[in-house]
Tab-separated table of C-alpha atoms in Angstrom:
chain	number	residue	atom	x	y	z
A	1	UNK	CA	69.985	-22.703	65.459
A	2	UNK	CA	71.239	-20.331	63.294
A	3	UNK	CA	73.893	-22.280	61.697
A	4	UNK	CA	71.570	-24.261	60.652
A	5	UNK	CA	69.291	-21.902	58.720
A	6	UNK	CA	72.650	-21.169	56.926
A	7	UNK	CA	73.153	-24.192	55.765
A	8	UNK	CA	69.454	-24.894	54.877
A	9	UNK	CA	70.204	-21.442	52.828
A	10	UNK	CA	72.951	-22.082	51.103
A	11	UNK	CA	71.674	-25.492	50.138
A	12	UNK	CA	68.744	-23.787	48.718
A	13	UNK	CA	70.727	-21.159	46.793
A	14	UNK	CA	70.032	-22.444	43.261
A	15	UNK	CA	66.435	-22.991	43.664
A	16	UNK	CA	65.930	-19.051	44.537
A	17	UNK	CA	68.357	-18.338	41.273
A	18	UNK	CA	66.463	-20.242	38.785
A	19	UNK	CA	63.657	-18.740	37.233
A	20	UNK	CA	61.673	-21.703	37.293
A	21	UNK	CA	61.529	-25.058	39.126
A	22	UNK	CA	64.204	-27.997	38.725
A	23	UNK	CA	62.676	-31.102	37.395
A	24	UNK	CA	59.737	-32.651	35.793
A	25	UNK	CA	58.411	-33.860	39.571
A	26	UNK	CA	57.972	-30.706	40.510
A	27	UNK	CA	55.882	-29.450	37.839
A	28	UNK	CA	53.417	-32.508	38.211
A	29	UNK	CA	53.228	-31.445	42.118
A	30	UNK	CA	52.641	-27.543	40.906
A	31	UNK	CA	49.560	-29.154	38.350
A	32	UNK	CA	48.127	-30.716	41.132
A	33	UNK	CA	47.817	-27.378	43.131
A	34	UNK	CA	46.861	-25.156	40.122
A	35	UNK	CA	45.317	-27.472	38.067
A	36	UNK	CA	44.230	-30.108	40.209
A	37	UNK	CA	46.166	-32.597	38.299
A	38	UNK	CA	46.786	-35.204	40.421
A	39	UNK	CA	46.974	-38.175	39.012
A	40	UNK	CA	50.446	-39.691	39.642
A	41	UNK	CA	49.981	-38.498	43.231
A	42	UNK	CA	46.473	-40.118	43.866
A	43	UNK	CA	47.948	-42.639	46.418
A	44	UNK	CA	49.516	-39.909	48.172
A	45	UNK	CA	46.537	-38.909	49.908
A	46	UNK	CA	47.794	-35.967	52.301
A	47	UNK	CA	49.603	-34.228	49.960
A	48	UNK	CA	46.634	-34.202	47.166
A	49	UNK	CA	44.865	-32.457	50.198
A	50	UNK	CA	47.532	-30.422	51.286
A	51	UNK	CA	47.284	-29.257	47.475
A	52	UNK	CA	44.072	-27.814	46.943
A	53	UNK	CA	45.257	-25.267	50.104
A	54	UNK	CA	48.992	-24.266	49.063
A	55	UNK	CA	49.555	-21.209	46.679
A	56	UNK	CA	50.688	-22.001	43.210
A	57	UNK	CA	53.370	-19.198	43.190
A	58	UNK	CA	57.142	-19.688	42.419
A	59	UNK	CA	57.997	-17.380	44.952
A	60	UNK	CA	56.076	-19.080	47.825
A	61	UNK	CA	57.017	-23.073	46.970
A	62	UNK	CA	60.602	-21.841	46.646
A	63	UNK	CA	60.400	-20.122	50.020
A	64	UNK	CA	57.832	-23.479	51.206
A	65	UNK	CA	60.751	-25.859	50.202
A	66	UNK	CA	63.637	-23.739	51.967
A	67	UNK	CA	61.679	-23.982	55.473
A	68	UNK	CA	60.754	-28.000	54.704
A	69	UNK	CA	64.686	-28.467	54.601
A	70	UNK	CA	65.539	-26.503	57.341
A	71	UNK	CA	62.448	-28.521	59.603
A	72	UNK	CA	64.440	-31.666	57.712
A	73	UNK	CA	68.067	-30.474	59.066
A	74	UNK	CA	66.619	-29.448	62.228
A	75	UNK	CA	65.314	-32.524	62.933
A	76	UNK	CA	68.636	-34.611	61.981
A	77	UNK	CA	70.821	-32.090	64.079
A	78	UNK	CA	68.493	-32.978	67.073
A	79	UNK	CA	68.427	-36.565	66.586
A	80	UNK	CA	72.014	-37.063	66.700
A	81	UNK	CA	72.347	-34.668	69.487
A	82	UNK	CA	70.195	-36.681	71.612
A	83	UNK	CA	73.009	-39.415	71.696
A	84	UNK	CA	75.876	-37.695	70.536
A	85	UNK	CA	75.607	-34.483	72.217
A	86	UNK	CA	75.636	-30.867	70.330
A	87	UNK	CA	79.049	-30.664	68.949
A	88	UNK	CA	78.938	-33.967	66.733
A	89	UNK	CA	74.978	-33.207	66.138
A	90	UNK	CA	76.318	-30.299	63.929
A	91	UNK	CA	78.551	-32.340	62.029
A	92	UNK	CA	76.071	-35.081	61.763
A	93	UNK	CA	73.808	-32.271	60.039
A	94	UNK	CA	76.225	-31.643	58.051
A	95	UNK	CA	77.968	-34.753	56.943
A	96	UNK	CA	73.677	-35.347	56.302
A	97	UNK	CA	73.568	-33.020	53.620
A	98	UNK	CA	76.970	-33.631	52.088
A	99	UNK	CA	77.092	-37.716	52.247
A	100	UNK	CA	73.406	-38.403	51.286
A	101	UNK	CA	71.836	-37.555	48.039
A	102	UNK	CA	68.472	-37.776	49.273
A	103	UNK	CA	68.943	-34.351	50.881
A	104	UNK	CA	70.212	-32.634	48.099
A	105	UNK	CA	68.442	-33.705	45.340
A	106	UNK	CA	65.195	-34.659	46.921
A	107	UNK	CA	65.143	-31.406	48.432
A	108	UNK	CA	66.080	-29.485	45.198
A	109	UNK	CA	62.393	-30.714	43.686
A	110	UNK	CA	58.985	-29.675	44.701
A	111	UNK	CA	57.333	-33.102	45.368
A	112	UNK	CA	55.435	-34.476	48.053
A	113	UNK	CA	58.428	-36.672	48.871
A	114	UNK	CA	59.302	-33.525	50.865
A	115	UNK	CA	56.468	-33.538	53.315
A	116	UNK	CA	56.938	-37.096	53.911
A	117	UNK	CA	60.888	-36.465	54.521
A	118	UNK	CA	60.039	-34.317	57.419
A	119	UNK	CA	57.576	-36.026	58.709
A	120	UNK	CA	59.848	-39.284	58.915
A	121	UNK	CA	62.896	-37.473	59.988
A	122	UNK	CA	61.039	-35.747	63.053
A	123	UNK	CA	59.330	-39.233	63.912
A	124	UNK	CA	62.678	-40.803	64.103
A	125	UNK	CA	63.786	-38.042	66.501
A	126	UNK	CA	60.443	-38.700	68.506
A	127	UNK	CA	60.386	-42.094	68.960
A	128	UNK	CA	63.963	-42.459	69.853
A	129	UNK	CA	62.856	-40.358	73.000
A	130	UNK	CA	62.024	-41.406	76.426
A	131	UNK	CA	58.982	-39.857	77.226
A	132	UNK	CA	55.460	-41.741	75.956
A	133	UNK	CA	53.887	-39.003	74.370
A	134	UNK	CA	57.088	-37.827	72.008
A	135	UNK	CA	56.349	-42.060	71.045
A	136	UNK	CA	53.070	-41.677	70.399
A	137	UNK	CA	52.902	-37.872	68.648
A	138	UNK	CA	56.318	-39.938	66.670
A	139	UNK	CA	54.705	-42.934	65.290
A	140	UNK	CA	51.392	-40.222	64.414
A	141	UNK	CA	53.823	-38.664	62.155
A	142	UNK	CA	54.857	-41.884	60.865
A	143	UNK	CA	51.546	-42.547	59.654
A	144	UNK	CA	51.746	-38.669	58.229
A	145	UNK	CA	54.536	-39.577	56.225
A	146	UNK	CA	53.158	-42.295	54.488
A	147	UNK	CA	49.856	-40.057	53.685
A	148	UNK	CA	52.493	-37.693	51.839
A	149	UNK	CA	55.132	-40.461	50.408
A	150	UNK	CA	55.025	-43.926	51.012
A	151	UNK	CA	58.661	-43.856	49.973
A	152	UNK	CA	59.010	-42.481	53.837
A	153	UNK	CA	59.168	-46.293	55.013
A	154	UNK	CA	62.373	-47.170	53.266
A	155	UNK	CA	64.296	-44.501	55.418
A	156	UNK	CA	62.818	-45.829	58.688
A	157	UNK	CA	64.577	-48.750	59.075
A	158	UNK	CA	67.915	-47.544	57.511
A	159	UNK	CA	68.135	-44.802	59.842
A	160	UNK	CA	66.667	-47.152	62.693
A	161	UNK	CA	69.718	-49.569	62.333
A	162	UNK	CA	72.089	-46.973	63.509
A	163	UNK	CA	69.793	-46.334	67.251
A	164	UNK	CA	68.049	-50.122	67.372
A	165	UNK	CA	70.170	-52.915	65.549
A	166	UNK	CA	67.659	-55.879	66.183
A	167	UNK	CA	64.806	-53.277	66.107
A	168	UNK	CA	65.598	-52.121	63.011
A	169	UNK	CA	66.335	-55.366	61.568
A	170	UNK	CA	62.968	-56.527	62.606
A	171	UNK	CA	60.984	-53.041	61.555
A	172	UNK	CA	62.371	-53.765	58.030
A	173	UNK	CA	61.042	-56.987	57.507
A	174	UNK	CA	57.575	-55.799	59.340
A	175	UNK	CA	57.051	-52.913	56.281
A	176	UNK	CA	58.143	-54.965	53.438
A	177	UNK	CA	54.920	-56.790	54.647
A	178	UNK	CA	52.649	-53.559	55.029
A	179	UNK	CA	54.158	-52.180	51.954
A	180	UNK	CA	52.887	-55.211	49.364
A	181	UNK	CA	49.451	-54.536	51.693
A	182	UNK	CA	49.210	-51.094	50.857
A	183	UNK	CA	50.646	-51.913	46.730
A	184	UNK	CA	47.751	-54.321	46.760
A	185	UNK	CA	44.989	-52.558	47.790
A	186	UNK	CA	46.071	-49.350	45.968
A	187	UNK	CA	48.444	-50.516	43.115
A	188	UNK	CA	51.628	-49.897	42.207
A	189	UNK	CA	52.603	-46.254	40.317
A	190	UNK	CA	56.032	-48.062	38.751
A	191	UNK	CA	57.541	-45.322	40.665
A	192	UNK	CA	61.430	-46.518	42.190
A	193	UNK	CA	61.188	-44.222	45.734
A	194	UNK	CA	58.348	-45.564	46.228
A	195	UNK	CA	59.312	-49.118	46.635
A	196	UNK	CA	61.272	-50.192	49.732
A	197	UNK	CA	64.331	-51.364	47.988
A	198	UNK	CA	64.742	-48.649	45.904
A	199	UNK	CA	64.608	-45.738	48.387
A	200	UNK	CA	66.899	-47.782	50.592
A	201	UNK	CA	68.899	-47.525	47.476
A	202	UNK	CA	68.438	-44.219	46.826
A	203	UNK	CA	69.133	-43.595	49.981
A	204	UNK	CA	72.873	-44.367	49.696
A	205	UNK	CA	72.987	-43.074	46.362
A	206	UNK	CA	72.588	-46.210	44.275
C-alpha cells in the first residue's frame, strides 16, 4: 500500500540527509561487510553470512534499511488487519511507529537487529493465520530471526499477549528457558537487546 511506503519514507528521511550513518552499531555492522569485522556479531550467525554478500555503500544500506522498514510496517499493517480489519490496520501501523521506540530508533541504525525485526514481525503475522503452511513457513522465520538477532525472542511474546493471552504467557516462560540454552552454549555478548528482559524493556521504551 502506498500509504505505507510514505510513511516508511518519511520515517527514513534523516537517514538519506545525513552524510553518514547514525550510530556506533551501525558502523560495526558496515566493518563486518567491508572489513569482515565481525566480532560482536559472531553469535549472529545469518547476518555474518548475509555480510560477506551485501554492498558496503552508503547509498545502498540507506536504500537496504528504507525497504527493511517498509517489509517491517507492512507486516504490522497486515497483522492487525487480519483481526481488526483495514481501517484500524492503518492506524495500528501507525500508532506502531509513533508509540514504540523500537521502530524508530532501531530502524534509524544499520544493525542486524533489523533483519531479525522483519523476520519476527512477518512470523507473527504468519502464525496467527489459519492455514498450516503460513504456520510452518511462520515459525521457519522464527528460527530466521534468531540467526540475525536473538533479541527477536523478546518481541514474540509481547506482541503474542495481545492475539494469545495464555499462549503468550506460556511462550514467554518457554524462551526464557531456550534463551539461557543458547547464552550457555554460545556466551553472553553483555549486550541489553539481546537479553529477554531488556528488549521487552526496550520494547516499551524503558
Amino acid at each position: 500500500p502506498y500509504l505505507l511506503f510514505i510513511l516508511a519514507l518519511a520515517a527514513s528521511v534523516g537517514s538519506f540527509l545525513r552524510s553518514s550513518l547514525f550510530g556506533f552499531d551501525s558502523y560495526a555492522s558496515l566493518g563486518c561487510i567491508k572489513g569482515g569485522f565481525c566480532g560482536t556479531l559472531v553469535r549472529q550467525p545469518l547476518f555474518v553470512g548475509l555480510a560477506h554478500f551485501l554492498p558496503s555503500e552508503l547509498v545502498f544500506i540507506k536504500f537496504l534499511m528504507f525497504f527493511l522498514l517498509f517489509l517491517a510496517l507492512f507486516a504490522i499493517f497486515l497483522f492487525v488487519k487480519r483481526f481488526y480489519g483495514e481501517k484500524l490496520a492503518f492506524v495500528g501501523t501507525f500508532l506502531a511507529v509513533s508509540l514504540s521506540p523500537v521502530i524508530i530508533f532501531r530502524f534509524a541504525e544499520f544493525e542486524n537487529d533489523l533483519f531479525g525485526l522483519v523476520c519476527i514481525f512477518w512470523a507473527l503475522y504468519l502464525v496467527s493465520g489459519k492455514n498450516l503452511w503460513e504456520k510452518v513457513f511462520g515459525s521457519v522465520l522464527i528460527l530466521a530471526a534468531v540467526g540475525f538477532y536473538v533479541g527477536s525472542l523478546a518481541y514474540l511474546p509481547v506482541l503474542g499477549l495481545f492475539v494469545w493471552p495464555l499462549f503468550g504467557l506460556a511462550l514467554f516462560g518457554v524462551l526464557l528457558i531456550l534463551q539461557e540454552i543458547y547464552f550457555i552454549l554460545l556466551g553472553n555478548n553483555g549486550i541489553l537487546e539481546t537479553t529477554l528482559f531488556g528488549g521487552v524493556f526496550q520494547f516499551f521504551g524503558w
